GROMACS .gro file of C-alpha atoms in nm:
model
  301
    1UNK     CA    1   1.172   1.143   4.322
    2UNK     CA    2   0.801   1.183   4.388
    3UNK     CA    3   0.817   1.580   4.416
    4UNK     CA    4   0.946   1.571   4.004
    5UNK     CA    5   0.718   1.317   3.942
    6UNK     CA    6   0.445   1.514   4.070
    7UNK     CA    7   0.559   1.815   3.966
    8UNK     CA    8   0.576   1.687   3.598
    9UNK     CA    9   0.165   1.568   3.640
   10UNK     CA   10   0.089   1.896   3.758
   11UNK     CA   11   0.286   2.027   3.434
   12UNK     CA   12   0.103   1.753   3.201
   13UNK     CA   13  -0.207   1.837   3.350
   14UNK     CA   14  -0.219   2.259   3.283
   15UNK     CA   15  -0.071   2.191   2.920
   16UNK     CA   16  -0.412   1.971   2.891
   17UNK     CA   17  -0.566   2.269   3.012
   18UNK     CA   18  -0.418   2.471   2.797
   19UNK     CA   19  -0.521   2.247   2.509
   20UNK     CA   20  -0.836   2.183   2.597
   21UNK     CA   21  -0.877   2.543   2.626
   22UNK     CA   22  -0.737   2.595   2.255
   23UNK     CA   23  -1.003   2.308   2.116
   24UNK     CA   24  -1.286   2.499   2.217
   25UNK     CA   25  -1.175   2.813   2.036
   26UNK     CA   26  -1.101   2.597   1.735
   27UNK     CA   27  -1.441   2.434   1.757
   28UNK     CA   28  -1.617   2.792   1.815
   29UNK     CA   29  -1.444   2.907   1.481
   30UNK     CA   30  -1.619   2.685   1.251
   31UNK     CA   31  -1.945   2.684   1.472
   32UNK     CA   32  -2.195   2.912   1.275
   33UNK     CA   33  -2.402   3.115   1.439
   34UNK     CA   34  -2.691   3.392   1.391
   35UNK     CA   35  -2.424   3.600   1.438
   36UNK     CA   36  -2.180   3.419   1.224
   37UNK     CA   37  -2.302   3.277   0.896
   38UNK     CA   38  -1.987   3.157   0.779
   39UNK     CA   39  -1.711   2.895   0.951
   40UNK     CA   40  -1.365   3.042   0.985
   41UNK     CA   41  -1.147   2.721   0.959
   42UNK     CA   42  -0.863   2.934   0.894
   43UNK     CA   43  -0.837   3.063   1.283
   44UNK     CA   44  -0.980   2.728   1.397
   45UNK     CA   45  -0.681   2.546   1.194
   46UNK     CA   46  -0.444   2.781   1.426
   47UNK     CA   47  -0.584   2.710   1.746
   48UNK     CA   48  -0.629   2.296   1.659
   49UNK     CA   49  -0.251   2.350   1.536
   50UNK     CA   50  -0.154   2.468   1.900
   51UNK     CA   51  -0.376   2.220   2.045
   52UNK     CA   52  -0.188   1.944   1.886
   53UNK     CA   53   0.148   2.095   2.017
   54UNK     CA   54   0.022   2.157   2.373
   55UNK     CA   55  -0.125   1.759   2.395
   56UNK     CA   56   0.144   1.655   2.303
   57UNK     CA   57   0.377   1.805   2.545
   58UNK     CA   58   0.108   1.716   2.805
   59UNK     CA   59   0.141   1.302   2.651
   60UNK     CA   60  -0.277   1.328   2.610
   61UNK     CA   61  -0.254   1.152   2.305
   62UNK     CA   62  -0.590   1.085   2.234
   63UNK     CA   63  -0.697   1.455   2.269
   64UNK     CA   64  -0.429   1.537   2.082
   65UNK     CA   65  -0.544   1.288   1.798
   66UNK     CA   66  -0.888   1.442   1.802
   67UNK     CA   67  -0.693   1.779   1.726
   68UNK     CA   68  -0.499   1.611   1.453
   69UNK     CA   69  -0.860   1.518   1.289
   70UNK     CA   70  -1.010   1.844   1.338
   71UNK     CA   71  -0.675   2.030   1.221
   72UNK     CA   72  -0.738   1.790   0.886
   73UNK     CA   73  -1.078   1.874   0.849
   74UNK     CA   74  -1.033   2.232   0.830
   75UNK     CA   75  -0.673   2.183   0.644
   76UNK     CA   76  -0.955   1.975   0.388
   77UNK     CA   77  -1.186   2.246   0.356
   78UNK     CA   78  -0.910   2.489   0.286
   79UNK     CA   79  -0.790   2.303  -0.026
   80UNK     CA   80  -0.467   2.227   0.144
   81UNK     CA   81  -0.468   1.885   0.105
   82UNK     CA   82  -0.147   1.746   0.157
   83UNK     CA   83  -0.098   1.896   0.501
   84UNK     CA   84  -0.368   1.721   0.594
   85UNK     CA   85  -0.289   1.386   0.480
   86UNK     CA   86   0.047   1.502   0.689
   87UNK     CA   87  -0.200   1.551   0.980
   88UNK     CA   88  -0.365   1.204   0.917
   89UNK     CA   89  -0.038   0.996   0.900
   90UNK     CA   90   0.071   1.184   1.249
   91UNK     CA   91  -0.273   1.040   1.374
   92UNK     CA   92  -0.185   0.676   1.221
   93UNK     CA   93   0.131   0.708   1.434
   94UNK     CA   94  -0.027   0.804   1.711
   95UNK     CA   95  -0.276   0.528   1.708
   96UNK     CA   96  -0.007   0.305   1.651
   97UNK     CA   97   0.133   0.329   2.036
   98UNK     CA   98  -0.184   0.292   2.209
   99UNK     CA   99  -0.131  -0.034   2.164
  100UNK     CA  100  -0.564  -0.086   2.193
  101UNK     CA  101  -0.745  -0.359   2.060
  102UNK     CA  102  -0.826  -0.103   1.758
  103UNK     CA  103  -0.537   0.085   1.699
  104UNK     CA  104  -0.464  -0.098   1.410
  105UNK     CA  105  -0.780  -0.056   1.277
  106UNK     CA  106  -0.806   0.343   1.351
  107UNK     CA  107  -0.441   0.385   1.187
  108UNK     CA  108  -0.519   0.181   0.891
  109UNK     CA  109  -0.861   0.370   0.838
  110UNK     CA  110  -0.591   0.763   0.864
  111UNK     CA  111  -0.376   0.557   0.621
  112UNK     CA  112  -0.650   0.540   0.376
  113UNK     CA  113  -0.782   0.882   0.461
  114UNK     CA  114  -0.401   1.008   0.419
  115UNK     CA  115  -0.327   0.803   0.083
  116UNK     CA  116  -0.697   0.944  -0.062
  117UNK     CA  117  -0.558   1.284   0.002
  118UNK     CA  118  -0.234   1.285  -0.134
  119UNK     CA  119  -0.418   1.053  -0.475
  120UNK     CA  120  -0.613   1.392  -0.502
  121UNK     CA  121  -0.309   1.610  -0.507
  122UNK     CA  122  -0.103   1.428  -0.717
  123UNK     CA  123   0.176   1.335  -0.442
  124UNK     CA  124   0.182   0.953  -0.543
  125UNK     CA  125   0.502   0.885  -0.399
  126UNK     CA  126   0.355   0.985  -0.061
  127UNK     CA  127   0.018   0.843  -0.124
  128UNK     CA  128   0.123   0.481  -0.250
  129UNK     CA  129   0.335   0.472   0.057
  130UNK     CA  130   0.026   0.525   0.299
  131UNK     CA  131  -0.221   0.286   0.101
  132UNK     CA  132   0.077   0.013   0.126
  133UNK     CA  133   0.093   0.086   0.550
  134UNK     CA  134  -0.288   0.059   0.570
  135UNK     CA  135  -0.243  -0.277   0.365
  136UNK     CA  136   0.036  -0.383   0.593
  137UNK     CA  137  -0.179  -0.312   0.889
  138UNK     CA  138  -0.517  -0.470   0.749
  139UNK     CA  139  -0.329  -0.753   0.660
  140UNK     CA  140  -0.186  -0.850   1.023
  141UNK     CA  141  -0.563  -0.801   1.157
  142UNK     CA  142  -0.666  -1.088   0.917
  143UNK     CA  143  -0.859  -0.844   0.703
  144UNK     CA  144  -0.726  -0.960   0.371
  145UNK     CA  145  -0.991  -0.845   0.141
  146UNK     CA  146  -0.921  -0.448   0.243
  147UNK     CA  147  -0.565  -0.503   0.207
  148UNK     CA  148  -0.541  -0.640  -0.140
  149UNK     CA  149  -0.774  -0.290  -0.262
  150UNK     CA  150  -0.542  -0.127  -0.081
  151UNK     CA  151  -0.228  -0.284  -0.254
  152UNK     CA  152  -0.421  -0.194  -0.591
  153UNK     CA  153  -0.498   0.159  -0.467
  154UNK     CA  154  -0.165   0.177  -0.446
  155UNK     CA  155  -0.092   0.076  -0.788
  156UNK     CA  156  -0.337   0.229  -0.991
  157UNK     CA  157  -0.188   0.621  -0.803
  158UNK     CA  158   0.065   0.635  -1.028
  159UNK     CA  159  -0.115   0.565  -1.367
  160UNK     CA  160  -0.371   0.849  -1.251
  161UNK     CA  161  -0.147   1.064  -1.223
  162UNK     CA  162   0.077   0.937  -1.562
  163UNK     CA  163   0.353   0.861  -1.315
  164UNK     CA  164   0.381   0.507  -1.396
  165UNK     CA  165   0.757   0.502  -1.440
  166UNK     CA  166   0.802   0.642  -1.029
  167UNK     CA  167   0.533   0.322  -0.933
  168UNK     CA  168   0.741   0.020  -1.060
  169UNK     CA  169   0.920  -0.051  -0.659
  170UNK     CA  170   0.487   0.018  -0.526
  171UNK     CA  171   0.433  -0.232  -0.808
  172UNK     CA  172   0.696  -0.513  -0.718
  173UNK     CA  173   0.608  -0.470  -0.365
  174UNK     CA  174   0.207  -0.530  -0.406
  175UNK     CA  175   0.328  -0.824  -0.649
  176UNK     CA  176   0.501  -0.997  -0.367
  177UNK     CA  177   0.202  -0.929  -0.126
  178UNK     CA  178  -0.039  -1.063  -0.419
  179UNK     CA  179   0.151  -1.347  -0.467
  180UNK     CA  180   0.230  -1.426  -0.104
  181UNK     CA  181  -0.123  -1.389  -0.016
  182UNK     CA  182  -0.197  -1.628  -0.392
  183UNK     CA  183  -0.389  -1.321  -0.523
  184UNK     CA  184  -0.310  -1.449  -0.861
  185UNK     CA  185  -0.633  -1.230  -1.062
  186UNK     CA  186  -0.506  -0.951  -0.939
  187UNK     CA  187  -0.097  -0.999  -0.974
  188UNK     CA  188  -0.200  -1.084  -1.310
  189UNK     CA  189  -0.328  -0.725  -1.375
  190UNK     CA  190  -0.024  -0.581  -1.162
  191UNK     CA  191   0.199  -0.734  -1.405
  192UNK     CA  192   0.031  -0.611  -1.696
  193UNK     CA  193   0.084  -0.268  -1.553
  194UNK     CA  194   0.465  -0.355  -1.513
  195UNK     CA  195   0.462  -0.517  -1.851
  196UNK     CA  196   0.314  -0.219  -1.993
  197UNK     CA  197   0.520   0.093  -1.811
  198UNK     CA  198   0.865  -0.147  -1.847
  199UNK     CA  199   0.803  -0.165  -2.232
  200UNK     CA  200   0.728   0.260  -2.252
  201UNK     CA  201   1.001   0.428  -2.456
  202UNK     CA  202   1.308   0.562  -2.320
  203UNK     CA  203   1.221   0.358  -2.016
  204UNK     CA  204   1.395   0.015  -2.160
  205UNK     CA  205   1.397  -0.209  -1.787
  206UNK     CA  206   1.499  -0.548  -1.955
  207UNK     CA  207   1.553  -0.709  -1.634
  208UNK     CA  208   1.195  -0.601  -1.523
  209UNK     CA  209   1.000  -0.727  -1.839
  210UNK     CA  210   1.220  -1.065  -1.840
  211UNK     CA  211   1.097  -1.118  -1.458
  212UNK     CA  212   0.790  -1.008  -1.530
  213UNK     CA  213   0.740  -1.262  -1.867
  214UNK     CA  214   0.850  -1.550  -1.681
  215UNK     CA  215   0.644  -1.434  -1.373
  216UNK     CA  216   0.294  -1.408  -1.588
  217UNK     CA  217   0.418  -1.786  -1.656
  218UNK     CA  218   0.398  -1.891  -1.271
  219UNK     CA  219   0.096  -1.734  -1.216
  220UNK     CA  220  -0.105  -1.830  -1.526
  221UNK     CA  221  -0.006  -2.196  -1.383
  222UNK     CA  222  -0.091  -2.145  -1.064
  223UNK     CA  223  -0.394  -2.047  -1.190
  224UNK     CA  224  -0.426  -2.412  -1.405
  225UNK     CA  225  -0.407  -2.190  -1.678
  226UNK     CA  226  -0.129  -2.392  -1.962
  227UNK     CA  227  -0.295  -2.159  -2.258
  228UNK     CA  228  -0.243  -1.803  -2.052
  229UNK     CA  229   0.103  -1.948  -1.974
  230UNK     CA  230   0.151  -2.023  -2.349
  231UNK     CA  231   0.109  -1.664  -2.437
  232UNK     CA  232   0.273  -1.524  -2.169
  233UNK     CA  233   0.587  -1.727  -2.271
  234UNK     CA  234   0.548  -1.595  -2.671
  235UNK     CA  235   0.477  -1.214  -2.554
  236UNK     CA  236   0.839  -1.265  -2.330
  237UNK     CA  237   0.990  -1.402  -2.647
  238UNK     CA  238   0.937  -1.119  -2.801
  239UNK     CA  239   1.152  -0.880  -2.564
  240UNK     CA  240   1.475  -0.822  -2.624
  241UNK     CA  241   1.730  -1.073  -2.521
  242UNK     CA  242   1.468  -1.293  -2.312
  243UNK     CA  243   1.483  -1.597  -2.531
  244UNK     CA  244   1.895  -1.640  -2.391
  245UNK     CA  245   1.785  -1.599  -2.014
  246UNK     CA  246   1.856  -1.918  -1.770
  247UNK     CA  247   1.502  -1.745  -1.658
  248UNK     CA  248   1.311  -1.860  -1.992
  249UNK     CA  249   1.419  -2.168  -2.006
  250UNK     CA  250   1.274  -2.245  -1.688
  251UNK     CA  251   0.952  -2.134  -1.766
  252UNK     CA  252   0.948  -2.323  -2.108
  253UNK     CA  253   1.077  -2.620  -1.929
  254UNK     CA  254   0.787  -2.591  -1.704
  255UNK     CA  255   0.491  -2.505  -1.883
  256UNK     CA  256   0.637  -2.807  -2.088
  257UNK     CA  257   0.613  -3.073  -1.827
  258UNK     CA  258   0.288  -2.861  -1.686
  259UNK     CA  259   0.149  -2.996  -2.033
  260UNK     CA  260   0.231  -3.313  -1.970
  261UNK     CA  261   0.144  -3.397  -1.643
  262UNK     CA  262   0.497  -3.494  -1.618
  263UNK     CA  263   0.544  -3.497  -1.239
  264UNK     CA  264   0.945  -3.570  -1.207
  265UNK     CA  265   1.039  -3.339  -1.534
  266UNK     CA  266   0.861  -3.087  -1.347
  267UNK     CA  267   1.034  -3.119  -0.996
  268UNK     CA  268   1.378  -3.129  -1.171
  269UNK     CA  269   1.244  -2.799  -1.316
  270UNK     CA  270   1.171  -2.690  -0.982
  271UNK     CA  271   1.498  -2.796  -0.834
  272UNK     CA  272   1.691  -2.518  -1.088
  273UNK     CA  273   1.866  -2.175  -0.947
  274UNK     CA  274   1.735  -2.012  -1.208
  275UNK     CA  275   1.417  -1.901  -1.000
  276UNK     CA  276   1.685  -1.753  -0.741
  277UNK     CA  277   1.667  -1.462  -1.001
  278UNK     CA  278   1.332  -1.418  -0.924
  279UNK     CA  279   1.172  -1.195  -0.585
  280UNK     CA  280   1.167  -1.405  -0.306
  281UNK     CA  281   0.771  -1.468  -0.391
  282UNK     CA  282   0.834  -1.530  -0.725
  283UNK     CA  283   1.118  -1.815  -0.651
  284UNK     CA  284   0.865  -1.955  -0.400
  285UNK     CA  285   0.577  -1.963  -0.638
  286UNK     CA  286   0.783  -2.174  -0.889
  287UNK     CA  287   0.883  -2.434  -0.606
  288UNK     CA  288   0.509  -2.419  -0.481
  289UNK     CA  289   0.357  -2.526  -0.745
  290UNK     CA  290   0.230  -2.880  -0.855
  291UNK     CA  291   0.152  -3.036  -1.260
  292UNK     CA  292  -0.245  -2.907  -1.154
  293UNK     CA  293  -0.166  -2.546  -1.049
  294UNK     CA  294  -0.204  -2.426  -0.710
  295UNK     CA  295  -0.462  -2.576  -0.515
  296UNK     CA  296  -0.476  -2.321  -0.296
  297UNK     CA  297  -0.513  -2.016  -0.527
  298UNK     CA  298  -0.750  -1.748  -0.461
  299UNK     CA  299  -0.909  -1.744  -0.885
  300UNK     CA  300  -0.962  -1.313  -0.821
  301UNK     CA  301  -1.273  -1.093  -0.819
   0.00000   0.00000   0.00000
């Protein structure tokens, strides 16, 4: 009844207090002085550490998202870098259930912040995972230039850090974006990535360098590109087993009628399963596309 719920506001409302109280102290730590020359972000990380705890038993979530960011900072200048990208991706979250005009835009911008981080310490598991929620997020506010640099941030982790072999499920997920989004510049150097980690010894991914052949096909297409496509089909012929694939055959068939300008050869190439072996953005690409490319490609940069 109204005693609890009152009760549980007075509760909320000394926790704030309390946290409030533990934000100063933080803040005085790292405040130099005459009589302190140098910050101690070690005791201020403590005391923004409880503050975070007490906010959010008191629900004061944006205090306790200004404690998350000054917990990071400090966490930053200590070297410890992933626990702060921890602390940013808490703040992403947090932002998320505002629900303000700008939440997606603050969690996006800790998404970046968190993926940056974890880049730097060599966590690219972690850190592809935040660029690709920032992308997500930048993406659904119409902001599709910041998304697709994330989606390559996100790709490029992994061959900074010679982890290419982890980054192939980033990669085939920022394809699909690319593609969706007719990004074709850029899926083009995606692929290449793919082309190039799927073809590393003692890796051997058939299946990945046979999608990936006929997909350089569709895009190079899309792109009104027959002479790309050309050598994208001769570069798949040359990995093993691709020339048997229903897969090839499609794409020969329909670079072949692309050359021609033969519009019903071309639909009956369309019509095939074969493209059902494809990702979903692939298959849709193939049955997308007209004898002059894809009028509605983005051509990169």
């Amino acid at each position: 009844g109204l005693g609890a719920r009152r009760a549980a506001m007075s509760r909320n409302a000394a926790k704030k207090a309390e946290g409030d109280a533990l934000m100063k102290k933080g803040k005085k730590a790292i405040t130099t002085s005459m009589f302190r020359w140098n910050p101690d972000h070690l005791s201020a990380v403590g005391w923004f550490e409880e503050a975070i705890k007490a906010y959010r038993i008191a629900a004061a979530k944006d205090e306790m998202i200004e404690a998350l960011e000054a917990a990071a900072a400090s966490q930053i200048v200590l070297g410890s870098l992933v626990t702060a990208a921890g602390h940013y991706e808490q703040a992403a979250r947090e932002v998320l259930t505002l629900r303000a005009d700008d939440s997606n835009a603050r969690a996006a911008h800790y998404y970046k912040l968190a993926g940056d981080l974890n880049h730097e310490a060599g966590e690219v598991m972690t850190g592809a995972q935040h660029y690709m929620k920032g992308a997500e997020l930048l993406e659904k506010m119409g902001n599709a230039d910041a998304a697709r640099e994330q989606v390559m941030l996100a790709c490029a982790i992994f061959e900074d850090a010679d982890k290419e072999y982890a980054g192939m499920d980033t990669m085939r997920k920022a394809l699909n974006y690319l593609i969706k989004n007719r990004n074709y510049t850029e899926s083009l150097e995606v692929l290449r990535r793919m082309e190039r980690v799927g073809g590393k010894d003692g890796l051997n991914q058939p299946n990945i360098l046979h999608k990936a052949a006929v997909a350089r096909i569709l895009v190079n297409l899309a792109l009104g590109d027959p002479v790309a496509a050309d050598r994208a089909l001769m570069d798949g012929l040359r990995i093993d087993g691709f020339a048997k694939t229903p897969m090839c055959a499609a794409g020969e068939d329909l670079l072949i009628a692309f050359k021609n300008r033969d519009e019903e050869a071309f639909a009956e190439v369309q019509a095939r399963t074969s493209w059902n072996h494809l990702d979903s953005s692939m298959g849709r690409l193939a049955r997308l596309l007209t004898v002059n490319g894809d009028p509605g490609a983005h051509r990169g940069g």
